[in-house]
CSV table of C-alpha atoms in Angstrom, one decimal:
chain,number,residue,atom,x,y,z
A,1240,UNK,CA,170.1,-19.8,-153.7
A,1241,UNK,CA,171.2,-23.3,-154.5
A,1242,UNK,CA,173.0,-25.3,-152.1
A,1243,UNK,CA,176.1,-25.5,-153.8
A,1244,UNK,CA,176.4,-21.9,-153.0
A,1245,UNK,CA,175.0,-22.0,-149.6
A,1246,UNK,CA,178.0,-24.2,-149.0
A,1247,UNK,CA,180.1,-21.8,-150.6
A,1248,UNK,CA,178.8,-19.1,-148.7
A,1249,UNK,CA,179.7,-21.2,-145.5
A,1250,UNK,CA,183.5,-22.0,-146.6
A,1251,UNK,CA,184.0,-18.0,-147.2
A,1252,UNK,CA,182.6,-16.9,-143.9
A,1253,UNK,CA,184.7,-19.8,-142.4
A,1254,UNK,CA,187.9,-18.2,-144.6
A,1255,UNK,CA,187.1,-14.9,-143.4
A,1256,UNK,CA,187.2,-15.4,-139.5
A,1257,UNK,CA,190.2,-17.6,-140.3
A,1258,UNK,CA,191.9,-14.9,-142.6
A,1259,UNK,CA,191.3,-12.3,-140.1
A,1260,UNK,CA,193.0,-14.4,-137.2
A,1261,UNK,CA,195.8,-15.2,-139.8
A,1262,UNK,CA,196.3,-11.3,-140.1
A,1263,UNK,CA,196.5,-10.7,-136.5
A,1264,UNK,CA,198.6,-13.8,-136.4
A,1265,UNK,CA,201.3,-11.8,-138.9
A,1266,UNK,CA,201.3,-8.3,-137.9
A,1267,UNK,CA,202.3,-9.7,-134.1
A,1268,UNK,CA,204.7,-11.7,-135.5
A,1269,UNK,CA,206.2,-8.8,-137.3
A,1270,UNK,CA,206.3,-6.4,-134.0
């Protein structure tokens, strides 16, 4: 792999865990 996508590879595990806490964030919001 090159390092341009080893770096990307980091940003979309970092978007993941973020994304998921955002969801969480959301469906609380809405109870």
């Amino acid at each position: 792999m090159t390092s341009i996508g080893k770096k990307f590879e980091k940003v979309l595990d970092a978007l993941g865990e973020w994304g998921e806490e955002y969801i969480d964030y959301l469906n609380q919001k809405n109870c």
